[in-house]
Amino acid sequence: MSGREAWPGRPFPLGATWDGEGTNFSLFSEHGERVELCLFDGAGAEERIDVRAQTAHIWHCYLPGVGPGQRYGYRVHGPYDPGAGHRFNPFKLLLDPYAKAIEGSVDWSGASVLPYVPDPDNPDADLESDDEDSAPAMPRCVVVDPRFDWEDDRPPNHRWSDVVIYETHVKGFTKLAPHVPEPLRGTYAGLASDEALAYLTDLGVTAIELLPVHQIVDESFLAERGLTNYWGYSSIGYLAPHALYARADDGGEALREFKGMVKALHRAGIEVILDVVYNHTAEGNHLGPMLSFKGVDNASYYRLVPDDPRHYMDFTGTGNSLNPVHPSVLRLIMDSLRYWVAECHVDGFRFDLASALARELYDVDRLSAFFDTIHQDPILSQVKLIAEPWDVGPGGYQVGNFPVLWSEWNGIYRDTVRDFWRGQATVGEFAARLTGSSDLYQADGRDPFASINFVTAHDGFTLRDLVSYNDKHNEANLEDNRDGTDDNRSWNCGVEGPTRDAEVNALRLRQQRNFLATLMLSIGTPMLLGGDEFGRTQGGNNNAWCQDNEISWFSWDLDDDQRALLAFAKRLIALRREHPTFRRTRFLAGADADDDGLPDAWWFRPDGRRMTQHDWTRDDGRVVGVFLNGDRLQEVDERGREIRDDSFVLLVNAHFEDVEFRLPGARFGAAWVGELSTADPGEPPGARRLAARDPVVVASRSILVLRRAEEG
């Protein structure tokens, strides 16, 4: 035991809090019987201090003279009784659930971090505790100095209607970037470099959605295979930025560097959205490691099977589910969210498997305590909230069912758009997604931006692979290609994988442009998977979660086709930014006409006549036109002035043959000019001019965008 002076301290705030003279340590454990605070010096020697003071199941003490840079952890004593849901084991060093910095990673060969002695021949091995000290294998928590010079940092606070999201990975985005200084590649500082910021601003995105940056722990079986959890959906520290994304793994550096990245992105006008994983942790099921929550208070932190608390409820497919029904676990989630907003200035969150958080018992409850608490919070109710509206439990697919204030990854949009461009969805289904998915979001009072429209995301094929592969090719994951979904809704354009066939490659490029154009011209909030703008490939791997290598890292050595695709993507994003017609904040009414008799949107067939019910639903329907009225946006600017814009016609042909359209009558517009064609991306705006009722050929599998010309 230690002879160090320890004062009682305070229960709040939880975690380690330095006040300039010493540090207060505070840990919640409702069922623990004794808590030891473990301090480590630079050589790794451990000093243990009994934490004696308790307030409402919170153990706390204050250590004068202890400050930033101090490494620490906990050991919690109590019953090891898995049958009752308790797995206390003081031989296992534990991370502080509220640690703001964590140094190092788990050394799976350094010592056993399992709370029991593994025995593959004994299915009940976890019922007996292990007495091997895990400290040699464990990372260390670090006391931090929270001070940071934010200067005049202000959140960009973009209106949802102006948002274009770019989903990417902190490391992968710059790891191979020759334009980023070598020491910064793959780090928070690399993403904040002038070169990276210039690329993002030139592309035109307004928000960057980062794959998980909470402290990550790789699964032991990945270490055995020489792989790592690249995506990072294996959180263990909800207030600590992942240390391995910092230039130096010295504990506090990651926090300082993360804040600097946010400040730099804000200065460039780019919001920061974090992908957060509050549904499960890295500790797995009853046979998983003991790293933090399992040893601090297993029965409180996790959802256990009610009549068999030895085992875990698993709504996530990872072995466990956090228990937000418990007030202290809900408090941890809320404290984490508030910390990232208030102290790290992030602008919003995308909640992984959000349906798991909404489960009060077994059912998904859209009015659960989690949502109620966020909606009442003066900080969190004001940031951008995005749900991944599904989990793997019963009734977990909840697209369209989240409350007001929430936007959702619209998986139905993704599936329909993919199907349409491979000839397996009707024009009616396509039109519903193009116009904001009002069938999903309008009835409960939400706006079009509630739909986060995406065609691809980190999970699945990249856009280039979507048009190059019919089947997954995940051999590098070392699971005999069994992992990853088989429901890709992809089309390889006739050849599986890379080919020298010029016609196939041309079609693949056109299909990529079709997807990008659909995404940027759809009502709702577009999310672009990083790298899709220039045709990044993962070689057909649709589940690259464990590929921290060239499979996942962005290759910036672009060929001519990739540079042309990038230029086209920039043009599309600029078109969306310049024209509120494509950024409507109200759903289309269609039949409601203005004083001139023109509706806000009018759909028509290739012969220029209005679509009929039969046209919408026919199985072979692959062609549709739509007039979008820029004079009927029903919107005002921030000063209350009416917003008007150009009117457009979109001619969409997903058929394998060219189709001749006839333009609408003169009441919609006497003259039209070409704005953009996915079949001829090099055609400049205004290069073609057409009159009302003129015929125009739209190439097979392409979109032609026309803008109404000024009269006279």
XYZ file of C-alpha atoms in Angstrom:
712
model
C 0.000 0.000 0.000
C 0.994 3.611 -0.482
C 2.030 6.103 2.148
C 0.931 8.959 -0.106
C -1.505 11.465 1.407
C -4.990 11.008 -0.055
C -7.842 13.382 0.729
C -11.516 12.394 0.394
C -12.052 14.523 -2.700
C -15.361 14.948 -4.517
C -17.671 12.583 -6.423
C -18.052 14.948 -9.372
C -16.881 15.340 -12.000
C -16.220 11.682 -12.645
C -12.797 10.749 -13.948
C -9.460 12.411 -13.200
C -9.667 16.196 -12.855
C -6.582 18.361 -12.328
C -7.167 21.721 -10.638
C -3.653 23.161 -10.786
C -2.579 21.821 -7.391
C -3.663 18.192 -7.454
C -6.022 15.724 -9.089
C -9.431 14.465 -8.046
C -10.173 10.847 -8.981
C -13.765 9.605 -9.147
C -15.137 6.199 -10.232
C -18.686 4.819 -10.288
C -19.112 1.229 -9.068
C -22.436 0.282 -7.534
C -21.572 -3.333 -6.700
C -17.837 -3.017 -5.990
C -16.686 -3.578 -2.407
C -13.260 -1.935 -2.514
C -11.471 0.285 -5.049
C -7.732 0.792 -5.500
C -6.322 3.661 -7.541
C -3.096 2.527 -9.224
C -0.441 5.125 -10.105
C 2.445 4.292 -12.444
C 5.784 6.069 -12.724
C 7.904 6.424 -15.842
C 9.499 3.020 -15.290
C 6.137 1.302 -14.911
C 6.334 0.811 -11.123
C 2.875 0.677 -9.557
C 1.669 2.442 -6.419
C -1.753 1.491 -5.036
C -3.984 3.829 -3.053
C -7.167 2.764 -1.276
C -10.095 4.900 -2.359
C -12.223 5.088 0.768
C -14.737 7.886 0.276
C -18.074 6.949 -1.303
C -21.012 9.068 -2.414
C -24.006 7.486 -4.184
C -21.942 4.498 -5.431
C -19.135 6.810 -6.564
C -15.668 6.185 -5.101
C -13.468 9.272 -4.906
C -10.224 10.734 -3.579
C -7.983 13.756 -4.107
C -4.194 13.533 -4.453
C -2.281 16.780 -3.844
C 0.682 17.277 -6.129
C -0.515 14.821 -8.782
C -0.947 16.486 -12.152
C -0.907 16.171 -15.940
C 1.088 13.259 -17.290
C 0.370 10.967 -14.353
C -0.394 7.431 -15.567
C -3.076 5.539 -13.669
C -5.675 2.770 -13.627
C -7.945 0.990 -11.145
C -8.410 -2.358 -9.450
C -11.898 -3.081 -8.149
C -12.665 -5.749 -5.560
C -15.957 -7.583 -5.229
C -17.562 -10.959 -5.890
C -16.521 -13.008 -8.881
C -19.913 -14.588 -9.475
C -20.726 -14.652 -13.213
C -23.986 -16.470 -12.565
C -25.155 -13.371 -10.696
C -23.675 -10.982 -13.256
C -20.591 -10.001 -11.200
C -17.047 -10.446 -12.521
C -14.858 -8.426 -10.163
C -11.190 -9.404 -10.291
C -8.594 -7.138 -8.640
C -5.773 -8.931 -10.462
C -6.918 -7.126 -13.603
C -5.894 -3.507 -14.100
C -8.831 -1.460 -15.367
C -9.103 1.664 -17.484
C -11.079 4.578 -16.096
C -14.376 4.836 -18.057
C -13.951 8.625 -17.841
C -10.271 8.788 -18.830
C -9.565 11.746 -21.119
C -6.348 10.240 -22.443
C -5.200 6.641 -22.750
C -1.621 5.742 -23.607
C -0.640 2.582 -25.436
C -2.605 -0.417 -26.622
C -3.349 -3.876 -25.240
C -0.331 -6.177 -25.479
C -2.107 -9.483 -25.890
C 1.129 -11.405 -25.348
C 2.257 -9.351 -22.333
C -0.139 -10.923 -19.844
C -3.635 -12.337 -19.728
C -6.370 -9.714 -19.744
C -9.027 -12.396 -19.406
C -10.612 -12.536 -15.937
C -10.598 -16.350 -16.090
C -8.167 -19.069 -17.176
C -9.065 -19.931 -20.768
C -9.767 -23.598 -21.526
C -11.128 -24.355 -25.000
C -12.330 -27.747 -23.782
C -14.329 -26.295 -20.903
C -17.429 -24.262 -21.873
C -17.675 -23.070 -18.267
C -14.101 -21.784 -17.999
C -15.311 -18.237 -17.324
C -16.892 -19.333 -14.021
C -13.497 -19.501 -12.274
C -11.408 -16.346 -11.839
C -7.781 -15.922 -12.902
C -5.035 -14.539 -10.644
C -2.515 -13.341 -13.257
C -1.789 -9.610 -13.046
C -2.836 -7.966 -16.326
C -0.918 -4.712 -15.784
C 1.987 -5.618 -18.112
C -0.491 -5.936 -20.986
C -2.683 -2.942 -20.279
C -2.643 0.644 -21.553
C -2.528 3.443 -19.002
C -4.940 6.267 -18.367
C -3.299 9.698 -18.256
C -4.206 12.809 -16.264
C -4.497 15.697 -18.749
C -4.142 19.434 -18.738
C -7.425 20.558 -20.354
C -6.181 24.022 -21.244
C -6.110 24.817 -24.965
C -5.947 28.076 -26.872
C -9.093 27.978 -29.010
C -8.475 31.585 -30.067
C -11.652 32.810 -31.780
C -12.923 29.350 -32.759
C -16.589 29.308 -33.676
C -18.593 26.381 -35.012
C -19.504 26.845 -38.686
C -23.087 25.901 -37.752
C -24.121 25.206 -41.327
C -27.835 24.939 -41.970
C -28.835 21.370 -42.712
C -29.936 22.417 -46.202
C -26.373 23.538 -46.976
C -24.604 20.461 -45.627
C -22.562 18.043 -47.735
C -21.031 15.326 -45.542
C -17.725 13.626 -46.329
C -17.291 10.315 -44.478
C -13.658 9.391 -43.962
C -11.023 7.940 -41.657
C -8.494 10.050 -39.764
C -5.578 7.799 -40.657
C -6.581 6.521 -44.076
C -7.266 9.940 -45.581
C -3.657 11.172 -45.334
C -1.534 8.069 -44.720
C -0.383 7.921 -48.354
C -0.849 11.607 -49.181
C 2.368 12.923 -50.795
C 1.108 16.488 -50.439
C 0.974 16.159 -46.623
C 4.266 16.418 -44.687
C 5.464 12.895 -43.926
C 5.465 13.206 -40.090
C 1.813 14.271 -40.181
C 0.455 11.530 -42.436
C -2.220 9.391 -40.826
C -2.732 11.726 -37.858
C -5.124 14.333 -36.546
C -2.511 16.912 -37.497
C -2.393 15.489 -41.023
C -6.114 16.022 -41.427
C -5.581 19.584 -40.176
C -2.709 20.279 -42.567
C -3.025 23.062 -45.106
C -2.878 20.510 -47.898
C -5.729 18.381 -46.563
C -7.872 21.414 -45.802
C -7.290 22.814 -49.281
C -8.458 19.545 -50.831
C -11.650 19.408 -48.761
C -12.579 23.039 -49.336
C -11.837 22.777 -53.055
C -14.068 19.697 -53.217
C -16.826 21.726 -51.587
C -17.856 19.577 -48.617
C -19.123 21.340 -45.500
C -18.787 18.599 -42.873
C -16.423 15.723 -42.276
C -17.804 12.613 -40.587
C -14.961 10.706 -38.952
C -15.003 6.998 -38.298
C -14.643 6.316 -34.557
C -11.951 8.291 -32.753
C -12.787 7.169 -29.215
C -9.952 5.065 -27.787
C -9.988 1.725 -29.616
C -8.888 -1.780 -28.611
C -8.205 -4.390 -31.267
C -9.722 -7.814 -30.839
C -7.262 -10.512 -29.732
C -8.014 -12.726 -32.727
C -7.026 -9.865 -35.038
C -3.668 -9.579 -33.281
C -3.160 -13.310 -33.816
C -3.785 -12.814 -37.548
C -1.552 -9.775 -37.832
C -4.561 -7.498 -38.433
C -6.051 -4.522 -36.601
C -9.489 -3.015 -36.139
C -9.062 -0.237 -38.700
C -12.612 1.091 -38.625
C -12.492 1.407 -34.840
C -15.948 0.153 -33.847
C -14.391 -1.313 -30.725
C -14.446 1.518 -28.215
C -13.105 1.370 -24.678
C -12.611 5.054 -23.776
C -15.538 7.351 -24.472
C -13.803 10.584 -23.472
C -10.356 9.849 -24.905
C -9.308 10.459 -28.515
C -7.545 7.405 -29.930
C -3.880 7.898 -29.098
C -2.500 6.089 -32.151
C -3.899 8.809 -34.435
C -1.615 11.370 -32.798
C 1.954 12.109 -33.859
C 3.291 11.009 -30.474
C 1.634 8.500 -28.164
C 2.421 10.349 -24.956
C -1.075 10.416 -23.506
C -2.008 14.064 -23.538
C -0.756 14.747 -27.079
C -3.749 13.052 -28.689
C -6.181 15.393 -26.943
C -4.223 18.526 -27.837
C -3.791 17.396 -31.415
C -7.460 16.483 -31.777
C -8.512 19.929 -30.584
C -6.075 21.517 -33.010
C -7.615 19.503 -35.852
C -11.106 20.687 -34.969
C -9.947 24.301 -34.779
C -8.276 24.055 -38.184
C -11.312 22.440 -39.820
C -13.590 25.097 -38.352
C -11.333 27.811 -39.693
C -11.824 26.229 -43.135
C -15.597 26.292 -42.639
C -15.871 22.520 -42.160
C -17.893 20.966 -39.354
C -16.684 17.880 -37.468
C -19.114 15.005 -36.903
C -17.963 12.002 -34.885
C -19.122 8.443 -35.497
C -19.747 7.238 -31.921
C -20.243 3.704 -30.618
C -22.264 3.771 -27.406
C -24.055 0.510 -28.114
C -21.240 -1.898 -27.170
C -17.635 -1.972 -25.998
C -14.425 -3.814 -26.847
C -14.895 -6.285 -23.977
C -17.007 -8.751 -25.944
C -19.168 -11.483 -24.437
C -18.724 -13.648 -21.324
C -15.505 -15.046 -22.796
C -14.091 -11.628 -23.679
C -11.328 -9.611 -22.003
C -11.582 -7.481 -18.880
C -10.366 -4.005 -19.757
C -12.654 -1.544 -17.974
C -16.438 -1.719 -17.586
C -16.599 -5.489 -17.045
C -14.333 -5.230 -14.018
C -15.613 -1.883 -12.706
C -19.244 -3.020 -12.485
C -20.360 -5.595 -15.036
C -23.960 -5.791 -13.821
C -24.483 -2.039 -14.142
C -22.685 -1.254 -17.393
C -23.974 -4.129 -19.538
C -27.344 -5.505 -20.533
C -27.414 -9.021 -19.135
C -29.899 -11.752 -19.997
C -32.621 -11.280 -17.330
C -32.925 -14.922 -16.311
C -29.274 -15.769 -17.061
C -27.037 -12.825 -16.044
C -23.888 -14.798 -16.829
C -24.568 -13.975 -20.467
C -25.020 -10.696 -22.322
C -27.841 -9.317 -24.411
C -26.350 -8.807 -27.857
C -28.200 -6.322 -30.077
C -24.988 -5.442 -31.904
C -23.412 -8.687 -33.085
C -20.287 -7.948 -31.047
C -21.034 -9.965 -27.925
C -22.376 -7.290 -25.592
C -24.622 -4.242 -25.387
C -24.156 -1.266 -23.086
C -27.016 -0.647 -20.687
C -28.295 2.928 -21.182
C -31.340 2.025 -19.081
C -29.082 2.291 -16.025
C -28.873 5.951 -14.903
C -25.096 5.911 -14.437
C -24.510 4.406 -17.865
C -26.831 6.943 -19.436
C -24.896 9.604 -17.528
C -21.621 8.294 -18.983
C -22.991 8.552 -22.511
C -24.347 12.040 -21.928
C -21.179 13.213 -20.179
C -19.143 11.883 -23.086
C -21.287 13.641 -25.682
C -21.242 16.933 -23.776
C -17.477 16.691 -23.315
C -16.826 16.369 -27.038
C -19.053 19.349 -27.766
C -18.144 21.652 -24.892
C -14.448 20.852 -24.495
C -13.488 19.633 -27.981
C -15.905 21.793 -30.033
C -17.249 19.017 -32.269
C -20.416 19.814 -34.197
C -22.404 16.607 -34.139
C -22.540 12.847 -33.893
C -23.479 9.850 -35.967
C -24.680 7.114 -33.610
C -23.619 3.614 -34.646
C -26.442 1.046 -34.370
C -28.607 3.693 -32.723
C -31.592 1.364 -32.395
C -29.672 -0.489 -29.681
C -29.642 2.703 -27.592
C -33.395 3.070 -27.993
C -34.230 -0.288 -26.428
C -35.819 0.135 -23.019
C -36.233 -3.613 -22.584
C -36.368 -5.635 -25.797
C -38.369 -3.363 -28.075
C -37.067 -0.264 -29.790
C -38.783 2.659 -28.080
C -38.467 5.930 -29.942
C -39.337 7.783 -26.715
C -36.685 6.055 -24.617
C -34.791 7.795 -21.829
C -31.814 8.235 -24.158
C -33.758 10.392 -26.613
C -35.634 12.259 -23.904
C -32.390 13.179 -22.181
C -30.747 14.450 -25.360
C -33.803 16.460 -26.376
C -33.847 18.198 -22.987
C -30.137 18.927 -22.964
C -29.319 22.581 -23.764
C -26.035 21.617 -25.463
C -26.774 18.367 -27.270
C -30.178 19.373 -28.576
C -28.408 22.058 -30.614
C -25.853 19.894 -32.462
C -26.294 17.663 -35.479
C -27.666 14.255 -34.502
C -27.539 11.382 -36.990
C -28.737 7.851 -36.328
C -27.744 4.631 -37.970
C -31.335 3.453 -37.544
C -30.829 -0.274 -37.142
C -29.202 -2.944 -35.004
C -29.170 -6.736 -35.225
C -31.870 -7.350 -32.617
C -35.563 -8.080 -33.263
C -37.377 -5.092 -34.751
C -34.074 -3.281 -35.076
C -34.603 -1.840 -38.566
C -36.067 1.557 -37.737
C -35.471 3.736 -40.815
C -37.949 6.613 -40.650
C -38.886 6.077 -37.001
C -36.502 8.320 -35.087
C -37.787 11.472 -33.338
C -37.742 15.096 -34.427
C -34.229 16.637 -34.161
C -32.723 13.455 -35.584
C -31.507 12.735 -39.080
C -30.965 9.176 -40.245
C -28.759 7.215 -42.555
C -31.400 6.350 -45.132
C -30.666 2.742 -46.003
C -33.760 2.606 -48.204
C -32.337 5.451 -50.308
C -29.077 3.532 -50.736
C -30.791 0.300 -51.753
C -33.270 1.914 -54.137
C -30.722 4.073 -55.945
C -28.396 1.113 -56.368
C -31.241 -1.022 -57.680
C -32.496 1.645 -60.074
C -29.175 2.084 -61.819
C -28.783 -1.677 -62.234
C -32.308 -1.983 -63.621
C -34.105 -3.472 -60.611
C -36.238 -0.648 -59.196
C -39.175 1.253 -60.645
C -39.118 4.939 -61.464
C -41.707 5.455 -58.736
C -39.357 4.028 -56.115
C -36.489 6.088 -57.508
C -38.522 9.315 -57.549
C -39.508 8.864 -53.887
C -35.836 8.797 -52.879
C -34.788 11.587 -55.243
C -37.330 13.905 -53.640
C -36.395 13.457 -49.990
C -38.236 10.282 -48.920
C -41.351 12.100 -47.749
C -42.993 8.725 -47.155
C -40.499 8.152 -44.337
C -40.122 11.578 -42.766
C -42.990 13.955 -43.555
C -45.826 12.520 -41.457
C -44.095 13.020 -38.100
C -43.076 16.613 -38.785
C -39.515 16.146 -39.936
C -37.920 17.951 -42.864
C -36.136 16.562 -45.932
C -32.730 16.928 -44.290
C -33.762 14.127 -41.908
C -32.770 11.846 -44.776
C -29.008 11.362 -44.902
C -28.777 10.215 -48.501
C -25.897 7.925 -49.367
C -25.050 5.363 -52.000
C -21.933 3.974 -50.346
C -20.387 4.150 -46.883
C -17.369 2.721 -45.109
C -19.287 -0.540 -44.654
C -19.575 -2.139 -48.095
C -18.223 -1.514 -51.567
C -16.715 1.803 -52.547
C -18.473 3.473 -55.469
C -15.890 2.222 -57.950
C -16.188 -1.310 -56.614
C -19.984 -1.066 -56.732
C -19.772 -0.853 -60.524
C -16.838 -3.283 -60.858
C -17.810 -6.317 -58.775
C -20.875 -8.512 -58.452
C -19.404 -10.417 -55.518
C -17.342 -9.576 -52.465
C -13.629 -10.392 -52.450
C -12.661 -10.371 -48.774
C -9.911 -12.980 -48.764
C -7.479 -10.546 -47.119
C -9.653 -10.628 -43.999
C -8.572 -14.262 -43.458
C -12.108 -15.566 -42.962
C -12.312 -17.539 -46.216
C -14.475 -14.785 -47.750
C -17.352 -15.635 -45.400
C -17.509 -12.209 -43.777
C -19.275 -9.175 -45.225
C -22.690 -8.978 -46.806
C -23.735 -10.803 -49.955
C -26.488 -8.239 -50.558
C -24.360 -5.731 -52.450
C -26.924 -4.622 -55.060
C -23.964 -4.069 -57.336
C -23.362 -4.608 -61.046
C -19.946 -5.166 -62.540
C -20.976 -3.937 -66.005
C -20.227 -7.329 -67.495
C -16.765 -8.183 -66.187
C -15.749 -9.044 -62.612
C -12.971 -6.781 -61.391
C -10.337 -4.840 -63.355
C -10.445 -5.070 -67.125
C -8.828 -3.531 -70.210
C -12.143 -3.518 -72.049
C -12.582 0.152 -72.970
C -16.367 -0.070 -73.295
C -16.753 -1.664 -69.872
C -14.486 0.919 -68.246
C -16.373 3.756 -69.927
C -19.673 2.352 -68.663
C -18.294 2.012 -65.143
C -17.211 5.640 -65.156
C -20.633 6.719 -66.426
C -22.355 4.677 -63.714
C -20.179 6.333 -61.071
C -21.175 9.724 -62.453
C -24.832 8.642 -62.377
C -24.595 7.739 -58.715
C -22.777 10.967 -57.834
C -25.287 13.056 -59.783
C -28.242 11.283 -58.187
C -26.739 11.858 -54.745
C -26.028 15.555 -55.217
C -29.305 16.360 -56.998
C -31.503 14.564 -54.460
C -33.434 16.484 -51.845
C -32.076 15.683 -48.398
C -28.555 15.673 -46.957
C -25.916 14.027 -49.166
C -23.143 11.966 -47.620
C -20.188 11.181 -49.865
C -17.891 8.295 -48.952
C -14.366 9.658 -48.942
C -12.521 8.666 -52.100
C -15.638 8.022 -54.166
C -15.148 11.419 -55.758
C -12.104 10.054 -57.583
C -12.907 6.351 -57.825
C -11.064 4.805 -54.864
C -11.056 0.999 -54.900
C -10.683 -1.638 -52.193
C -10.225 -4.406 -54.745
C -13.724 -5.731 -54.147
C -13.381 -5.978 -50.356
C -16.775 -4.968 -48.934
C -15.803 -5.403 -45.281
C -12.372 -3.798 -44.920
C -12.803 -3.214 -41.181
C -9.523 -4.965 -40.360
C -7.418 -3.663 -43.255
C -5.149 -0.922 -41.897
C -3.118 -0.891 -45.094
C -3.242 0.057 -48.767
C -6.599 -1.688 -49.178
C -8.216 1.034 -47.073
C -5.808 3.951 -47.266
C -6.495 6.567 -49.920
C -4.157 6.336 -52.890
C -3.586 9.826 -54.254
C -1.772 8.683 -57.407
C -4.705 9.468 -59.703
C -4.868 8.537 -63.373
C -6.595 10.650 -66.022
C -9.984 8.998 -65.513
C -9.820 9.565 -61.769
C -8.882 13.215 -62.178
C -11.794 13.672 -64.578
C -14.184 12.011 -62.115
C -12.915 14.287 -59.346
C -13.524 17.348 -61.509
C -17.047 16.116 -62.217
C -17.719 15.583 -58.495
C -16.568 19.130 -57.732
C -18.866 20.444 -60.461
C -21.820 18.562 -58.995
C -21.204 19.805 -55.460
C -20.860 23.355 -56.759
C -24.126 23.003 -58.708
C -25.891 21.909 -55.535
C -24.333 24.716 -53.502
C -25.300 27.396 -56.032
C -28.904 26.297 -56.500
C -31.391 26.012 -53.626
C -33.694 24.152 -56.015
C -31.683 21.061 -55.066
C -31.463 21.995 -51.363
C -35.139 22.397 -50.525
C -36.135 22.454 -46.887
C -39.741 21.529 -47.687
C -41.105 18.422 -49.302
C -42.524 18.770 -52.803
C -46.287 19.181 -53.091
C -46.475 18.387 -56.808
C -50.090 19.259 -57.577
C -50.125 22.603 -55.784
C -49.655 25.218 -58.513
C -48.590 28.831 -58.214
C -50.290 31.836 -59.840
C -48.843 30.860 -63.203
C -50.276 27.374 -62.953
C -46.915 25.672 -62.469
C -46.418 23.144 -59.652
C -43.216 22.909 -57.653
C -42.463 19.673 -59.533
C -43.959 18.012 -62.608
C -43.039 14.506 -63.743
C -43.262 13.434 -67.356
C -42.650 10.555 -69.753
C -40.265 10.596 -72.733
C -43.135 11.833 -74.921
C -43.403 14.936 -72.732
C -46.744 13.931 -71.226
C -47.481 13.627 -67.540
C -46.662 10.357 -65.799
C -49.632 8.063 -65.101
C -50.039 5.642 -62.217
C -49.156 2.805 -64.560
C -45.964 4.580 -65.629
C -44.843 4.891 -62.010
C -45.218 1.209 -61.185
C -44.354 -0.678 -64.384
C -41.543 -3.165 -63.814
C -39.692 -2.156 -66.974
C -39.892 1.569 -66.247
C -36.368 2.953 -66.378
C -36.950 6.430 -67.793
C -38.438 9.590 -66.277
C -38.231 13.368 -66.543
C -38.960 15.962 -63.891
C -39.400 19.724 -63.965
C -38.200 21.405 -60.740
C -39.677 24.869 -60.274
C -37.158 27.327 -58.833
C -39.872 29.948 -58.387
C -41.762 27.752 -55.936
C -39.308 26.949 -53.172
C -41.583 28.351 -50.432
C -38.501 29.407 -48.507
C -36.983 32.601 -47.146
C -33.437 33.621 -46.336
C -32.192 34.568 -42.881
C -33.655 38.060 -43.339
C -37.059 36.668 -44.256
C -36.808 37.458 -47.958
C -38.317 35.008 -50.439
C -35.791 32.744 -52.133
C -36.096 32.118 -55.856
C -33.815 30.109 -58.096
C -33.440 28.825 -61.621
C -35.786 26.066 -62.726
C -34.396 22.782 -63.981
C -35.387 19.710 -65.944
C -33.799 16.372 -65.101
C -33.966 13.679 -67.774
C -33.125 10.277 -66.297
C -32.470 7.220 -68.446
C -31.458 4.003 -66.644
C -32.289 1.949 -69.757
C -29.566 0.155 -71.731
C -30.542 2.033 -74.905
C -30.624 5.719 -75.785
C -34.034 7.340 -75.296
C -35.491 10.377 -77.063
C -37.304 12.777 -74.756
C -39.577 15.592 -75.813
C -39.320 18.614 -73.556
C -42.390 19.968 -71.724
C -44.547 22.687 -73.217
C -43.740 26.368 -73.290
C -45.564 27.119 -70.027
C -42.697 25.362 -68.217
C -40.077 27.302 -70.128
C -39.615 28.589 -73.653
C -35.921 27.749 -73.817
C -33.501 25.453 -72.039
C -29.713 25.191 -71.883
C -27.605 22.178 -71.016
C -26.163 22.273 -67.525
C -24.631 18.838 -67.080
C -24.593 15.376 -68.674
C -23.287 12.196 -67.079
C -22.828 10.775 -70.588
C -20.670 13.708 -71.692
C -19.054 15.115 -68.543
C -16.798 17.404 -70.536
C -19.690 19.289 -72.102
C -19.605 22.817 -70.639
C -22.745 24.491 -69.278
C -24.718 26.255 -72.006
C -23.156 24.269 -74.839
C -26.557 23.039 -76.001
C -29.713 25.134 -76.334
C -33.219 23.729 -76.716
C -36.752 25.078 -77.067
C -40.016 23.876 -75.547
C -41.227 20.582 -77.042
C -37.883 20.011 -78.740
C -36.706 16.397 -78.960
C -33.485 15.539 -77.112
C -31.673 12.211 -77.037
C -30.543 11.058 -73.623
C -27.801 8.459 -73.816
C -28.275 5.048 -72.267
C -27.682 4.931 -68.533
C -27.241 8.654 -68.053
C -28.739 11.841 -66.628
C -29.117 15.103 -68.531
C -29.688 18.280 -66.520
C -31.183 21.309 -68.294
C -31.598 24.806 -66.860
C -34.364 27.169 -67.933
C -32.884 29.969 -69.992
C -33.510 33.626 -69.309
C -36.283 35.049 -71.462
C -35.093 37.115 -74.409
